[in-house]
Tab-separated table of C-alpha atoms in Angstrom:
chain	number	residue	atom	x	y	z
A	22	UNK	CA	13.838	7.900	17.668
A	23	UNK	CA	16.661	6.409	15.137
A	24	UNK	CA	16.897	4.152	12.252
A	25	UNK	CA	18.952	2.430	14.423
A	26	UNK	CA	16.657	2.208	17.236
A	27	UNK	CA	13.444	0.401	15.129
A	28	UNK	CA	13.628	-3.289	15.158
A	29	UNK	CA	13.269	-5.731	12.350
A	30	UNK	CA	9.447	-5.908	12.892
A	31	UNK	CA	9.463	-1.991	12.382
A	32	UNK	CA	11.704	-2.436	9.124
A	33	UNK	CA	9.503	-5.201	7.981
A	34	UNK	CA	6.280	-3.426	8.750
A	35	UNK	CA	7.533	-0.176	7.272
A	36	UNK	CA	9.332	-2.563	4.291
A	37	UNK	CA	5.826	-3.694	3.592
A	38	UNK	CA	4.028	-0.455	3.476
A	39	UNK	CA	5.890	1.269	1.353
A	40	UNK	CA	6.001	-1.969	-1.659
A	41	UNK	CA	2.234	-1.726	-0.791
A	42	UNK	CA	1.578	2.203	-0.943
A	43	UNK	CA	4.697	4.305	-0.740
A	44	UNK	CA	7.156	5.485	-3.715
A	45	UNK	CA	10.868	4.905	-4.071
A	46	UNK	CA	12.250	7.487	-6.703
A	47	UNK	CA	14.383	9.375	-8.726
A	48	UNK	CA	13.537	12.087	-10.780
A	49	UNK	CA	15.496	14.317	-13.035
A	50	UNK	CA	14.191	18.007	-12.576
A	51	UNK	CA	15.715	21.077	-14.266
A	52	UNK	CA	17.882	23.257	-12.022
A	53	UNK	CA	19.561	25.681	-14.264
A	54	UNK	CA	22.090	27.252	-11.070
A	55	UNK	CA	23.131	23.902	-11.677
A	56	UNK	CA	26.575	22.852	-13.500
A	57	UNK	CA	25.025	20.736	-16.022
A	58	UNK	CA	21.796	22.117	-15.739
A	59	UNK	CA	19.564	19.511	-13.903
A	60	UNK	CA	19.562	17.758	-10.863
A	61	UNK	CA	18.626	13.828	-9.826
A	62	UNK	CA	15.947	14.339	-7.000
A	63	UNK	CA	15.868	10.893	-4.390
A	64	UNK	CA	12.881	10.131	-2.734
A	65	UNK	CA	10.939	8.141	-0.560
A	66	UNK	CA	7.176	9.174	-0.196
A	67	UNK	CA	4.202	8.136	1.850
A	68	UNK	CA	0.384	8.423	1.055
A	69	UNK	CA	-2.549	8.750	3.107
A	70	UNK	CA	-6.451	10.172	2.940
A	71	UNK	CA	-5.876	13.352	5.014
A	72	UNK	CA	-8.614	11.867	7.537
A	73	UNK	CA	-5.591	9.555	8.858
A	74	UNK	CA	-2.784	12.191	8.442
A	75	UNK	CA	-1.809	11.557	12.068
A	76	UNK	CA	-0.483	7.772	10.683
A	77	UNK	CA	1.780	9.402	8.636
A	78	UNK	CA	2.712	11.700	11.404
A	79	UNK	CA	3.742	8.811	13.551
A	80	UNK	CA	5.808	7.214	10.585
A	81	UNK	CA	7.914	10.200	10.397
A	82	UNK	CA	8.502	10.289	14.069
A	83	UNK	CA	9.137	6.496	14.091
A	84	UNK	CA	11.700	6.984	11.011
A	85	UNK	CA	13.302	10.145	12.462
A	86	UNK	CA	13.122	12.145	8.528
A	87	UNK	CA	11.494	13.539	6.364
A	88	UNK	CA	8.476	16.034	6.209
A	89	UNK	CA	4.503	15.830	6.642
A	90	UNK	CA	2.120	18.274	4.154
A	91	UNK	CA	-1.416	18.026	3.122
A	92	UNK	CA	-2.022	18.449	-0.437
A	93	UNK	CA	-5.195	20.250	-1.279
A	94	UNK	CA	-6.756	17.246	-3.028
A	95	UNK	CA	-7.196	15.244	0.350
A	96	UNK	CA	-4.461	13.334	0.849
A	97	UNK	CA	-1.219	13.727	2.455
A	98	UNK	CA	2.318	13.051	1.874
A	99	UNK	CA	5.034	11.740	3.927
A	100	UNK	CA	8.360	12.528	2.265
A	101	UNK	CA	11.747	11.920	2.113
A	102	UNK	CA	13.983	13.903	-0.303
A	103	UNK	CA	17.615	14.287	-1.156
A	104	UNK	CA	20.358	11.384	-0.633
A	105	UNK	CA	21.308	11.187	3.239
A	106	UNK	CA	17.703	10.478	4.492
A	107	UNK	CA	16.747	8.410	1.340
A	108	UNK	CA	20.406	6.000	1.659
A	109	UNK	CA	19.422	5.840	5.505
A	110	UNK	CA	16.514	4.860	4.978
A	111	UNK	CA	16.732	2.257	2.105
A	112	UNK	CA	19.991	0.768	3.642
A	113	UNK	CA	17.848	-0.318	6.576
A	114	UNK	CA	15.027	-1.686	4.750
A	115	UNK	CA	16.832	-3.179	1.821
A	116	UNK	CA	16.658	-6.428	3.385
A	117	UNK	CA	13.178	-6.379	3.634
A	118	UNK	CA	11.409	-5.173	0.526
A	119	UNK	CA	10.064	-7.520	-1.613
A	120	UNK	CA	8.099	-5.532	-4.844
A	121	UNK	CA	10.239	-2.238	-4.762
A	122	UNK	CA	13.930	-3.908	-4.162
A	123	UNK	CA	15.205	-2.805	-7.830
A	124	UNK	CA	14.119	0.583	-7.089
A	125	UNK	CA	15.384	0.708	-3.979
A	126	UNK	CA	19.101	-0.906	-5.301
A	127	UNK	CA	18.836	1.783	-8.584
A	128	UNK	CA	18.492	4.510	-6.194
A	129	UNK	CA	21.256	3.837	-3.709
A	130	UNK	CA	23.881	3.206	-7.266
A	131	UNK	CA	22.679	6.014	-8.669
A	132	UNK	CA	23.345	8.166	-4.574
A	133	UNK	CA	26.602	6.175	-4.885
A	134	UNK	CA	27.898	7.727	-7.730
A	135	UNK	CA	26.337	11.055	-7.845
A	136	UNK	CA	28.810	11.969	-5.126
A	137	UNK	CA	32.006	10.438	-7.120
A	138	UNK	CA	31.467	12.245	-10.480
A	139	UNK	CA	29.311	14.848	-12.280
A	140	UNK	CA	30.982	14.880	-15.711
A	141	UNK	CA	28.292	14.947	-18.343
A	142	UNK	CA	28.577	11.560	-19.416
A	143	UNK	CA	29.334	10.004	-16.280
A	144	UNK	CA	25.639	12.228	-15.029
A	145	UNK	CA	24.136	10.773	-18.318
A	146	UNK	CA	24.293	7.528	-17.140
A	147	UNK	CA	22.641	8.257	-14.083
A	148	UNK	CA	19.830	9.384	-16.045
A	149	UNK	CA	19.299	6.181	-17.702
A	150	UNK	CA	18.927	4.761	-14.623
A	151	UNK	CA	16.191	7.011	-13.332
A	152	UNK	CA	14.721	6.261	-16.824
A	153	UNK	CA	14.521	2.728	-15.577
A	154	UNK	CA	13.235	3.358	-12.152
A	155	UNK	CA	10.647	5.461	-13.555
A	156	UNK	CA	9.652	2.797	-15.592
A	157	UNK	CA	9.224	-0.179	-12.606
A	158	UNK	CA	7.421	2.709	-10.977
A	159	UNK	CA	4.666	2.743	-13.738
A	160	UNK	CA	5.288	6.631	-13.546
A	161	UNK	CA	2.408	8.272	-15.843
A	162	UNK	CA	3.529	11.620	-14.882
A	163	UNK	CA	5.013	13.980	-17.260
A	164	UNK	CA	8.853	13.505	-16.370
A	165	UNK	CA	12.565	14.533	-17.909
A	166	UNK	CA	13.688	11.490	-19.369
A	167	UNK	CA	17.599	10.454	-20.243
A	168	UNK	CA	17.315	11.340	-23.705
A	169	UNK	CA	16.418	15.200	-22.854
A	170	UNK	CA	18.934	15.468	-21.229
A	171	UNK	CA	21.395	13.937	-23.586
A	172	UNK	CA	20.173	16.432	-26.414
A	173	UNK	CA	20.998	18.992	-23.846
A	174	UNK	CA	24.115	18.289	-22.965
A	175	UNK	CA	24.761	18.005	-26.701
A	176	UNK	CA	25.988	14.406	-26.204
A	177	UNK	CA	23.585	13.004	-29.009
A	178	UNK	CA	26.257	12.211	-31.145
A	179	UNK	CA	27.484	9.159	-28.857
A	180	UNK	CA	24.112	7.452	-29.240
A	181	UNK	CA	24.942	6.804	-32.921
A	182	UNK	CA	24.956	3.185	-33.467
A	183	UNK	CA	28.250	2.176	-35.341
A	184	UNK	CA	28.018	1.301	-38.995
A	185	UNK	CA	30.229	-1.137	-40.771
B	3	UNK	CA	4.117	-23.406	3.677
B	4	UNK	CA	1.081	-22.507	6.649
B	5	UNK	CA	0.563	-19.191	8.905
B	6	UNK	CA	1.960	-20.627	12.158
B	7	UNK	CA	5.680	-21.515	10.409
B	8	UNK	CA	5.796	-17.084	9.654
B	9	UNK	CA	8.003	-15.274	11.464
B	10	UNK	CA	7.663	-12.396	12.987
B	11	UNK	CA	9.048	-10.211	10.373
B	12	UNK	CA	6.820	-11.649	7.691
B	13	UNK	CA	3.589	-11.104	9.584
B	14	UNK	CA	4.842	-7.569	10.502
B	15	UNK	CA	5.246	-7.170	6.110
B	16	UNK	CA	2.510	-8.608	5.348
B	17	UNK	CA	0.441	-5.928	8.078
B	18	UNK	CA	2.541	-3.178	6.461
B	19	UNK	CA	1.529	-4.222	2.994
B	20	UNK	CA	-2.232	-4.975	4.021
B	21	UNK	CA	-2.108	-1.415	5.602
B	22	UNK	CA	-0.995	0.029	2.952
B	23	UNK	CA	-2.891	-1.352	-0.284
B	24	UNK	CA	-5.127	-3.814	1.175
B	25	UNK	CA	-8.579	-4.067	2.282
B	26	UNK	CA	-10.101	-5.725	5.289
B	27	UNK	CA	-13.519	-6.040	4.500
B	28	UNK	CA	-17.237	-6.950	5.307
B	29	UNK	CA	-20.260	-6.822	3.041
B	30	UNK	CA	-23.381	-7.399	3.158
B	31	UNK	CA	-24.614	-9.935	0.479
B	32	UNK	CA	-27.893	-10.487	-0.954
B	33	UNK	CA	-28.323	-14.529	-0.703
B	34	UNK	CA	-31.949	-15.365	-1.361
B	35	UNK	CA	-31.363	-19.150	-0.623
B	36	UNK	CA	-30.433	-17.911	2.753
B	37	UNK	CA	-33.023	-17.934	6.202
B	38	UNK	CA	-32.321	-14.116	6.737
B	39	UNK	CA	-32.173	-13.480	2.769
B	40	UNK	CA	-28.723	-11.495	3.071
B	41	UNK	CA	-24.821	-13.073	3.899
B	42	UNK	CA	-22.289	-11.188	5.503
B	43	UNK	CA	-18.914	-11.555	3.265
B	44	UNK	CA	-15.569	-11.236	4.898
B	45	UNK	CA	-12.492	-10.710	2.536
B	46	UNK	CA	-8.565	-9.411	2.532
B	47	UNK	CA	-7.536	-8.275	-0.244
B	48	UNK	CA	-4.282	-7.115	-1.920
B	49	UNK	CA	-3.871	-5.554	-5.258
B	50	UNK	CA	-1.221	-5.162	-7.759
B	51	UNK	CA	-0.394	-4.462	-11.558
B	52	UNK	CA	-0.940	-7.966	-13.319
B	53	UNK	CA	2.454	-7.087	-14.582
B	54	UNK	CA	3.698	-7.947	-11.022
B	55	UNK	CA	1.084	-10.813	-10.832
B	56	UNK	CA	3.768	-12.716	-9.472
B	57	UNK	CA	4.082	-11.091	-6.382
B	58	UNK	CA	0.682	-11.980	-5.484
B	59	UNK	CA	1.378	-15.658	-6.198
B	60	UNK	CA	4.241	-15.240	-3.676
B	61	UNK	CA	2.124	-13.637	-1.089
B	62	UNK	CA	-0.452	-16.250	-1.626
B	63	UNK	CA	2.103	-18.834	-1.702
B	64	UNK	CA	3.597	-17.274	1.761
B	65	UNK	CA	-0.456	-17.126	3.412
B	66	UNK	CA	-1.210	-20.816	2.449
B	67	UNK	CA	-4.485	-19.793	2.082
B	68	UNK	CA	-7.030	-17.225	-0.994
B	69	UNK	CA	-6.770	-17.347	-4.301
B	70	UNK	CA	-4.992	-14.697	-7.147
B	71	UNK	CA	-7.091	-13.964	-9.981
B	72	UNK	CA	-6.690	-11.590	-13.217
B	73	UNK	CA	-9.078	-8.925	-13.771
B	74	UNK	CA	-9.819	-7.275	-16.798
B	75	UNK	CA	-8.276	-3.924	-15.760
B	76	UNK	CA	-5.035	-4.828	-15.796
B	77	UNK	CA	-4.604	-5.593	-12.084
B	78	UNK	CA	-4.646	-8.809	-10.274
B	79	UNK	CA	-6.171	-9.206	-6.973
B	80	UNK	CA	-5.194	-11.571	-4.012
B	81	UNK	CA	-8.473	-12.402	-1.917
B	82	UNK	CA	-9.129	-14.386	1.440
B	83	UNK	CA	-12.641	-14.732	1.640
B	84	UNK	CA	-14.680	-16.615	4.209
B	85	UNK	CA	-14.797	-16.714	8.089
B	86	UNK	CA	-11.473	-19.225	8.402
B	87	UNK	CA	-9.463	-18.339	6.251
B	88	UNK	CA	-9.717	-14.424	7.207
B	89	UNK	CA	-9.930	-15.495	11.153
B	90	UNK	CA	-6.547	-17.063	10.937
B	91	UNK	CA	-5.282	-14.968	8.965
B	92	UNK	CA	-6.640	-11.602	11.168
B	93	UNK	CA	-5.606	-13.436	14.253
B	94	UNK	CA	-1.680	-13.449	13.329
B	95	UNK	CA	-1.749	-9.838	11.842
B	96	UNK	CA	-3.168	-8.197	14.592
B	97	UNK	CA	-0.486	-7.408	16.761
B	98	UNK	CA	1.290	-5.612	13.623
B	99	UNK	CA	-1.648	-3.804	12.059
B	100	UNK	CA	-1.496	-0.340	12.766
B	101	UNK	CA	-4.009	1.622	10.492
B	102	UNK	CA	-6.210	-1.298	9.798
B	103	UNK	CA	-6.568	-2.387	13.413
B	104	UNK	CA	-9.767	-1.239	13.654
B	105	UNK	CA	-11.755	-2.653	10.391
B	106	UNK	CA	-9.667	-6.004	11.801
B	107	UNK	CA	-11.385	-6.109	15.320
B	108	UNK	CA	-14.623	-5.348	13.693
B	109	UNK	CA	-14.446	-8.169	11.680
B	110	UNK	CA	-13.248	-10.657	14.026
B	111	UNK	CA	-16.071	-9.350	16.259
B	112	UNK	CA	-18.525	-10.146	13.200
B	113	UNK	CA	-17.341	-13.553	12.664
B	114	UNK	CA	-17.278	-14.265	16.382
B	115	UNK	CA	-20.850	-13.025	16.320
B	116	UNK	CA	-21.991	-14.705	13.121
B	117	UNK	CA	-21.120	-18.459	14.449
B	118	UNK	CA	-23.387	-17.863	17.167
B	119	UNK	CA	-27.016	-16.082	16.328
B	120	UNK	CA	-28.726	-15.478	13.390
B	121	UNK	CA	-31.946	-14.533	14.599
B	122	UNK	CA	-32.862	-10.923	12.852
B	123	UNK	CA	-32.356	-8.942	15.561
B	124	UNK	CA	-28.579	-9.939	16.010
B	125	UNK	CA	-28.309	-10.176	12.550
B	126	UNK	CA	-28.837	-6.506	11.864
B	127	UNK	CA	-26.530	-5.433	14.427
B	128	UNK	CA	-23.801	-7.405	12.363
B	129	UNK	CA	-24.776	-5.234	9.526
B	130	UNK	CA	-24.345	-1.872	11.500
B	131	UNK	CA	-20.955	-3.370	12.205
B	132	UNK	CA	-20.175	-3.465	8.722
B	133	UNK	CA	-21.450	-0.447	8.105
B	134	UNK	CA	-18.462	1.243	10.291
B	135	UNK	CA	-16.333	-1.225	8.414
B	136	UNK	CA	-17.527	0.315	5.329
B	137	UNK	CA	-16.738	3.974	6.505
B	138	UNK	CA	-13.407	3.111	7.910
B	139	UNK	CA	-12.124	1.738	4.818
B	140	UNK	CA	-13.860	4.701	2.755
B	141	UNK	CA	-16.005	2.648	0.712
B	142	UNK	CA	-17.260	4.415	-2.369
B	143	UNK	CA	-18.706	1.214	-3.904
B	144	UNK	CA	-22.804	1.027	-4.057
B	145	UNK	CA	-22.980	-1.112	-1.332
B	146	UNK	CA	-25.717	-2.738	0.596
B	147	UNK	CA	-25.942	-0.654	3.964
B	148	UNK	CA	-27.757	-2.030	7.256
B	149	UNK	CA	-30.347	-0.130	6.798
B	150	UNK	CA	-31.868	-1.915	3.890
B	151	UNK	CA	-31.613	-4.739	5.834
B	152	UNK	CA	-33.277	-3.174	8.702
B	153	UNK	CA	-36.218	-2.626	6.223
B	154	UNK	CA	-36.120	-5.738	4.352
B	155	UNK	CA	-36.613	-7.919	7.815
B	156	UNK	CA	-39.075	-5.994	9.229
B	157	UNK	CA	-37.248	-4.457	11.893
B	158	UNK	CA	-37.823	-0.212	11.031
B	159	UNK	CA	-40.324	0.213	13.935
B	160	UNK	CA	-37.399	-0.957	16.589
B	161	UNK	CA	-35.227	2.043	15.119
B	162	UNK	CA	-38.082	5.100	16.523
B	163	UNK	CA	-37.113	6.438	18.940
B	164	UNK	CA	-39.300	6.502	22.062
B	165	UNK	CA	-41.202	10.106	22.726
B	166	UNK	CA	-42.218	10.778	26.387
């Protein structure tokens, strides 16, 4: 199966599942082989009680990516990680999300330009974005925000506010 | 807006989204001013951050039929309860429901069931339905089971089993 092959009940049906229980994100994460030292992490990720692990199963085989694990707390995980799966994936159901459409439009801008430019500032940016989609994603978590990594890039400076 | 003018692609998100954070439900009710003493409740339900209250509205607004309260927790909650409102609404999600297909035959089957006996007998077999309803959707709620209606009508002695 292809994202090309599922029709727009599919979409819609997979559309609504994932506003209802699935995760659209971006997440900075350190990654010091890295030129500037951290990485933006895409993902789209599926949740389900162990017990019906085989639904998740047939998700992944109906979307064609992604990976299947069971976490050791009883519920599994259907995910999608890094930008070719995620853009596949959102481009088809863009035009049916309802709750998670900013996410969804904040991660494909911030795939779109991660593969144009990775100067510091330019990558800074991108950061404030994932700020932002961590934020409509009520994230709780413990998570790299923007601002560490503009006090490790040493770009603090530009966040002065002008005075007259 | 009413259920028959959906298409196809908003019955298939609205089955992803029910699937994914709803609940298709039957209880069993304690009613003292009814003949049997207990109800059978039927419900959908869909949940969300009040911050996203909205959404709920739109659903609601979409279904035609429930009603979107508050609660005090900081999430909102979207209910359809009552044998019509969930029968018609049931009836056009089936054919897209895919991991709540099960609790959704059950409770079709109980409201099938309900507008035709209510003698005590029947009546507790309803509640046995629910029961698997219960377990399918992982109920962790203290919830009335059939077996204290079993006890409560009078019916224990049916349940021994017969010894040659």
């Amino acid at each position: 199966m292809t994202l090309k092959q599922l029709t727009s009940t599919d979409l819609a049906y997979i559309a609504g599942f994932v506003d209802g229980d699935g995760c659209i994100n971006a997440q900075i994460v350190r990654r010091p082989d890295y030129v500037l030292g951290f990485q933006i992490r895409l993902s789209i990720t599926l949740f389900q009680k162990t017990a019906r692990h085989w639904f998740l199963l047939h998700m992944q085989k109906q979307i064609g990516y992604g990976t299947v694990r069971k976490r050791p707390d009883g519920v599994s995980e259907y995910a999608l990680v890094g930008a070719t799966s995620v853009k596949n994936l959102l481009g088809v159901l863009l035009p049916f999300l309802r709750l998670k459409k900013r996410q969804a439009l904040l991660v494909l801008e911030v795939i779109d330009t991660l593969s144009k430019s990775q100067d510091p500032q330019a990558f800074l940016k991108l950061c404030e974005m994932v700020d932002t989609i961590a934020d409509l994603n009520d994230s709780k978590k413990r998570i790299l925000r923007a601002s560490v990594v503009r006090s490790e890039l040493g770009l603090d400076s530009e966040s002065i506010p002008c005075r007259d």
